[in-house]
PDB file of C-alpha atoms in Angstrom:
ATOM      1  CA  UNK T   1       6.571 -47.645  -9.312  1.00 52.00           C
ATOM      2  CA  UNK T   2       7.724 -44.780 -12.071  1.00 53.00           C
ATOM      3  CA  UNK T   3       4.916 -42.536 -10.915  1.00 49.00           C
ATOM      4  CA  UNK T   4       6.053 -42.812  -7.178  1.00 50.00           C
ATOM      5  CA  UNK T   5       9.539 -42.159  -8.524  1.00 36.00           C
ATOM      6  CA  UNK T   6       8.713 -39.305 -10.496  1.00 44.00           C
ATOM      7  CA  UNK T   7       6.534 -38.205  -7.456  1.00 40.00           C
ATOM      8  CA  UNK T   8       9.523 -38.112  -5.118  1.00 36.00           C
ATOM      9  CA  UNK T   9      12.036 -36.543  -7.331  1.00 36.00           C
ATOM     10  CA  UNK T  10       9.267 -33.620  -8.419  1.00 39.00           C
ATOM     11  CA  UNK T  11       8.981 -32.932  -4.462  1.00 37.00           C
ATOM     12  CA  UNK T  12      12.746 -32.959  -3.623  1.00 36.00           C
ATOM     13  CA  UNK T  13      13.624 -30.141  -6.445  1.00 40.00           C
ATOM     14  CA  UNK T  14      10.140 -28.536  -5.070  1.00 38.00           C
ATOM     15  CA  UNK T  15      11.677 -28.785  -1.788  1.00 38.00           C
ATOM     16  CA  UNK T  16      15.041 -27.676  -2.530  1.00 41.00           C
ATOM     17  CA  UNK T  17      14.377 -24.802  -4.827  1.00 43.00           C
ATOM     18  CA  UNK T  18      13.923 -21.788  -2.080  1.00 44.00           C
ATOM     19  CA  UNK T  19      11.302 -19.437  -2.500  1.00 47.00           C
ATOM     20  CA  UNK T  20      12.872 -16.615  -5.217  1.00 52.00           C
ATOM     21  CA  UNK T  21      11.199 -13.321  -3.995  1.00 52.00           C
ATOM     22  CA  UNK T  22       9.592 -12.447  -7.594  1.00 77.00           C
ATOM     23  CA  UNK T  23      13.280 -12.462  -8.943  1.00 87.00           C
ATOM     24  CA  UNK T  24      11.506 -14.243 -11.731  1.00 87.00           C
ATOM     25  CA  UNK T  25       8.871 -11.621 -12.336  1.00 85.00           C
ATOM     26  CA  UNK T  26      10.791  -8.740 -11.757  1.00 87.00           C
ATOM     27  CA  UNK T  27      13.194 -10.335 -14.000  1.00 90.00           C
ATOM     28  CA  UNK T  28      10.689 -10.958 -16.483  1.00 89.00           C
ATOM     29  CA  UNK T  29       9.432  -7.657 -16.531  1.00 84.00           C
ATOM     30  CA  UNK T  30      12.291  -5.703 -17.026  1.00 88.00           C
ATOM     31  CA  UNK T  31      12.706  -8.367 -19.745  1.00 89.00           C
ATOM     32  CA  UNK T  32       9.906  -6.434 -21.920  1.00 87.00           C
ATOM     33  CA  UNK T  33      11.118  -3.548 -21.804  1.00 85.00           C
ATOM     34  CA  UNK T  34      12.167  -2.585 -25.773  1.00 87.00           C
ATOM     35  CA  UNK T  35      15.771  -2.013 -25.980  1.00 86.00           C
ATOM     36  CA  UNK T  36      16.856  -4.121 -23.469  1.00 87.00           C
ATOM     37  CA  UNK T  37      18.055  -7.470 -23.577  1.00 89.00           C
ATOM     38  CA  UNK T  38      19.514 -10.030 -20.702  1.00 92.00           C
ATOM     39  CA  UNK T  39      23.073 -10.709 -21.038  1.00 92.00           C
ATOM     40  CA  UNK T  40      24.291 -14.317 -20.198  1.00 91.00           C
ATOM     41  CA  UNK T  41      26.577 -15.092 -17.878  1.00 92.00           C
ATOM     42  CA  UNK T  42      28.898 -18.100 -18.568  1.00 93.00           C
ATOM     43  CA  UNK T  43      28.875 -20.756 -15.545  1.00 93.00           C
ATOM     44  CA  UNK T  44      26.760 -18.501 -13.017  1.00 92.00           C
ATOM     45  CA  UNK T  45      24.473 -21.405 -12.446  1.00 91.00           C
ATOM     46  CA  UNK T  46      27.736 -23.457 -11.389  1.00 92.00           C
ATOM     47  CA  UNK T  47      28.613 -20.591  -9.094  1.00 91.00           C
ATOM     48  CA  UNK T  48      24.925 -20.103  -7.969  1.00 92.00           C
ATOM     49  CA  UNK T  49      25.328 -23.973  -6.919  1.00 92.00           C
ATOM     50  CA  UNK T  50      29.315 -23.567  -5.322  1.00 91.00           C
ATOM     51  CA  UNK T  51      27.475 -20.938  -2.831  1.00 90.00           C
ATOM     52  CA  UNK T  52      24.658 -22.724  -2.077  1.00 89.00           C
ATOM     53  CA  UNK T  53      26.532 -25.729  -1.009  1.00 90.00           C
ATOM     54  CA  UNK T  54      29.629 -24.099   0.755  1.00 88.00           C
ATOM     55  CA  UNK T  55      28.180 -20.886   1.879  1.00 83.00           C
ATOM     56  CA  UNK T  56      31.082 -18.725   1.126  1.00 88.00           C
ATOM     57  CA  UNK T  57      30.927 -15.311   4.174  1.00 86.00           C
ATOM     58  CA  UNK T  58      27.451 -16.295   5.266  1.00 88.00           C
ATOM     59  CA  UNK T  59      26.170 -16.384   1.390  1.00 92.00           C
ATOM     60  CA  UNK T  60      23.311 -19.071   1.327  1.00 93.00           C
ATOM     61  CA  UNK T  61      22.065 -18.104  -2.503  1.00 94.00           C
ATOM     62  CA  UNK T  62      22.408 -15.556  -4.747  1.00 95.00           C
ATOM     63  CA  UNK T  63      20.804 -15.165  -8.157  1.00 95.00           C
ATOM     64  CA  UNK T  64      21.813 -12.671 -10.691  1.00 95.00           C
ATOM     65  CA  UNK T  65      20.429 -11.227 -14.399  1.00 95.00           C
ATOM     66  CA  UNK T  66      22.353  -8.859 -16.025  1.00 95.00           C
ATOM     67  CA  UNK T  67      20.521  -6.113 -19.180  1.00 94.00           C
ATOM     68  CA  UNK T  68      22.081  -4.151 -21.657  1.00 91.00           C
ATOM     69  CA  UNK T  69      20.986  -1.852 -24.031  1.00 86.00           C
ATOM     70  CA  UNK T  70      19.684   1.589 -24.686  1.00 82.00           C
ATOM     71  CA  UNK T  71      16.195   1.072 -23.291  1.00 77.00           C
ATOM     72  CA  UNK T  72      14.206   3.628 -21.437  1.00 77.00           C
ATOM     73  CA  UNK T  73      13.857   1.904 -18.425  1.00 81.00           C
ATOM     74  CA  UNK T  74      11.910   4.230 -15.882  1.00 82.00           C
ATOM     75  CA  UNK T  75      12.448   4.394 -12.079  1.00 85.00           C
ATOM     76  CA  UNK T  76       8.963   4.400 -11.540  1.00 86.00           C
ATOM     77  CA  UNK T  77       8.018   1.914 -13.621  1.00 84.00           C
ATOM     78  CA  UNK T  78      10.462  -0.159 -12.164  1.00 84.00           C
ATOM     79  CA  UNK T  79       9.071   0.522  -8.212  1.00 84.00           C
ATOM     80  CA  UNK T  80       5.722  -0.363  -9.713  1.00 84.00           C
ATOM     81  CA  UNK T  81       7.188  -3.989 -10.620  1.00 80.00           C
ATOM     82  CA  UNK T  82       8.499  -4.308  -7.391  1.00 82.00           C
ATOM     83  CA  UNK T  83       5.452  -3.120  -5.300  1.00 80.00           C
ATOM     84  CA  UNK T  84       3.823  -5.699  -7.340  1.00 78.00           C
ATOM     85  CA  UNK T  85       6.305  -8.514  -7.459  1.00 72.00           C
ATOM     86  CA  UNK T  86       7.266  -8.782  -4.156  1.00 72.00           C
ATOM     87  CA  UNK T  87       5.318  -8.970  -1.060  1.00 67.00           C
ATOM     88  CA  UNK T  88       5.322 -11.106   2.022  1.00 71.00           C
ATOM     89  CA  UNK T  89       7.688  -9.192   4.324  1.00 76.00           C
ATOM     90  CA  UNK T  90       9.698  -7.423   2.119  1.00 81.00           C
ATOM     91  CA  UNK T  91      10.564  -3.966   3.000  1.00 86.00           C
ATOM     92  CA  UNK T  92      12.075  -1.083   1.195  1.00 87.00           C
ATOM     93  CA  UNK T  93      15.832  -0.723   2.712  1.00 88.00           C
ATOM     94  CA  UNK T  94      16.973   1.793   0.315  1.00 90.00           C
ATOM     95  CA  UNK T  95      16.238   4.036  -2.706  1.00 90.00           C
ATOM     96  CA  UNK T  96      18.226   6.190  -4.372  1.00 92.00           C
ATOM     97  CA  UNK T  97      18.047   8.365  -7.639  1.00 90.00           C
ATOM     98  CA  UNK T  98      21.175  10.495  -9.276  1.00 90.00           C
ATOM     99  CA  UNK T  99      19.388  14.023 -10.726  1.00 88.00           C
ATOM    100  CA  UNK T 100      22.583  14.615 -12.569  1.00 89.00           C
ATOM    101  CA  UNK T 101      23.301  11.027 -13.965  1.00 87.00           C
ATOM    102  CA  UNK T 102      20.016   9.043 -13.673  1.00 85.00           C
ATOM    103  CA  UNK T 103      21.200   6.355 -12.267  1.00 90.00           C
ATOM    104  CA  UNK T 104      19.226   4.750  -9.823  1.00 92.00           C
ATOM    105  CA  UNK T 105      19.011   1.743  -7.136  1.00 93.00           C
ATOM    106  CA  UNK T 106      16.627   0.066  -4.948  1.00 92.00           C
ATOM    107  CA  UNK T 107      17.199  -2.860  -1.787  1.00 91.00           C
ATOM    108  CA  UNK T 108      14.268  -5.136  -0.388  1.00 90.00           C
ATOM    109  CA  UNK T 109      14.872  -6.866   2.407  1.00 89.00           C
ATOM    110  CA  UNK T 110      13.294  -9.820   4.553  1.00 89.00           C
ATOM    111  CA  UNK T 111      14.418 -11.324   7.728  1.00 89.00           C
ATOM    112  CA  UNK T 112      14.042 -15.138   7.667  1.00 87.00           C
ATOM    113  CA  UNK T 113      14.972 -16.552  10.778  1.00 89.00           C
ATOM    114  CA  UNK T 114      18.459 -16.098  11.005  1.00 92.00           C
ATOM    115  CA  UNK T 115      19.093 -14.751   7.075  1.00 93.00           C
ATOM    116  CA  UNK T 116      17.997 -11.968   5.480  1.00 93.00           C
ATOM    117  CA  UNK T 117      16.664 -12.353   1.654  1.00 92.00           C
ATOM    118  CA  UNK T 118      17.616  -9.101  -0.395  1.00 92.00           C
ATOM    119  CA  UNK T 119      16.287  -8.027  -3.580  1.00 92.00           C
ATOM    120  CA  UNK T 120      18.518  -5.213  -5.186  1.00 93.00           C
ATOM    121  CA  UNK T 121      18.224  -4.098  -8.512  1.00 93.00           C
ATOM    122  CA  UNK T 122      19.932  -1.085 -10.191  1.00 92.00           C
ATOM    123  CA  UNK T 123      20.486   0.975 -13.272  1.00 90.00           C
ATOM    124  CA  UNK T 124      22.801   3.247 -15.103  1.00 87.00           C
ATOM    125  CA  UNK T 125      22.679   4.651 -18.204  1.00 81.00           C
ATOM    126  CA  UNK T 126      22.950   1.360 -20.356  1.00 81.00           C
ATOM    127  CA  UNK T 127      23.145  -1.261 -18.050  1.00 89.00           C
ATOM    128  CA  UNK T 128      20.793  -2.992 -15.272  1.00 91.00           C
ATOM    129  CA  UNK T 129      21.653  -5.447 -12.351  1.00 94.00           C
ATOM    130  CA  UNK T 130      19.053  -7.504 -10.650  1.00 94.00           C
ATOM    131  CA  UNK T 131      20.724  -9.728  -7.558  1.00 95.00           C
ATOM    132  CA  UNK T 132      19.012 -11.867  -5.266  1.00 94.00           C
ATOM    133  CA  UNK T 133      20.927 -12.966  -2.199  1.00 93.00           C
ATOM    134  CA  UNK T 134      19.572 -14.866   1.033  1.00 94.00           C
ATOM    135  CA  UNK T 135      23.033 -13.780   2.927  1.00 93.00           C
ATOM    136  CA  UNK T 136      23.374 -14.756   7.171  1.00 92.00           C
ATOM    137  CA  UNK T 137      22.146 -11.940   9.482  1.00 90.00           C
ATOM    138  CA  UNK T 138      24.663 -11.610  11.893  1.00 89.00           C
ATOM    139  CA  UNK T 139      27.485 -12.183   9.239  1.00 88.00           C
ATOM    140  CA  UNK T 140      26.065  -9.253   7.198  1.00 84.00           C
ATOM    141  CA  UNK T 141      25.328  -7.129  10.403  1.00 85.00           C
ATOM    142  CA  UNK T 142      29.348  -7.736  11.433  1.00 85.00           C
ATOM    143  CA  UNK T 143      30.970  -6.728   7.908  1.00 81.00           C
ATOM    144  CA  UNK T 144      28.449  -3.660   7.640  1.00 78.00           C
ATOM    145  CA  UNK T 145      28.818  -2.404  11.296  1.00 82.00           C
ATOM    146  CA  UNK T 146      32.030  -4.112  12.613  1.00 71.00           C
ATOM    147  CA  UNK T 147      35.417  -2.838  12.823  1.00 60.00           C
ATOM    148  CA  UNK T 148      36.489  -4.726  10.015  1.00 58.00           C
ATOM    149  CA  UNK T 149      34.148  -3.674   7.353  1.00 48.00           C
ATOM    150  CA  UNK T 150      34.936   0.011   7.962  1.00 51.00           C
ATOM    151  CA  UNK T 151      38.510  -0.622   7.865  1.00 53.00           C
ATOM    152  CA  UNK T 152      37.810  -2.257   4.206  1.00 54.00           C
ATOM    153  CA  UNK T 153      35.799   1.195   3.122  1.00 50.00           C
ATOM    154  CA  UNK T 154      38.444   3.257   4.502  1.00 51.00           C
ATOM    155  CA  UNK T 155      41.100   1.700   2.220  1.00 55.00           C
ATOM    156  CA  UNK T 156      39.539   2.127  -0.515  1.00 52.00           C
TER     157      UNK T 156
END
């Protein structure tokens, strides 16, 4: 009867953990690189949870690791973990590289039905961002394109 138990409960969290688009390993990797270390964030998993249950502006999940430190962490290095780490429909959205400040970002995307799952991760000179988000497509397509998303940009 315990094993059964056991069984069910180890397939619902397999079930209802979704699929993390090598956050983990891209995570991981940037991880190793001396100088660097992840800075925690206090009650993100209880916000990680909030949005996955109430699905605040068409958010569905969103995952996010946070480095400091006075690593080198190279651009190149860092497209190599991602070439690597994620695959299966991901595509490069956007890449971009500051000559004068070396900062530096990159967006993955994959449509999934009716979200999108986007890997972004970014760096300036002592900090790096890795977010995950599986955000609603036609929610996202309305604040980028619509009236009402340019209207926010303009004000600010």
């Amino acid at each position: 009867m315990t094993k059964r138990v056991i069984a069910v409960v180890a397939l619902l969290f397999v079930a209802a953990v979704p699929l993390q688009a090598g956050f983990g390993e891209v995570v991981d990797a940037i991880a190793r690189t001396p100088g660097l270390h992840r800075t925690p964030i206090p009650f993100f998993g209880l916000a990680r949870f909030v949005v996955r249950v109430a699905h605040p502006e068409g958010v569905h999940d969103v995952q996010l690791a946070t480095f400091e430190g006075n690593g080198m962490l190279d651009r190149r290095d860092v497209a190599a973990i991602l070439r690597d780490s994620i695959r299966d429909g991901y595509y490069p959205v956007v890449q971009t590289r500051s000559n004068r400040t070396g900062e530096w970002s990159f967006i993955f995307a994959r449509p999934e039905g009716k979200t999108i799952d986007m890997l972004i991760v970014t760096h300036d000179h002592s900090d790096t961002v890795v977010v995950r988000a599986v955000v609603d497509g036609e929610v996202f397509a309305r604040e980028v394109n619509g009236e009402r998303g340019v209207t926010k940009m303009a004000k600010k």
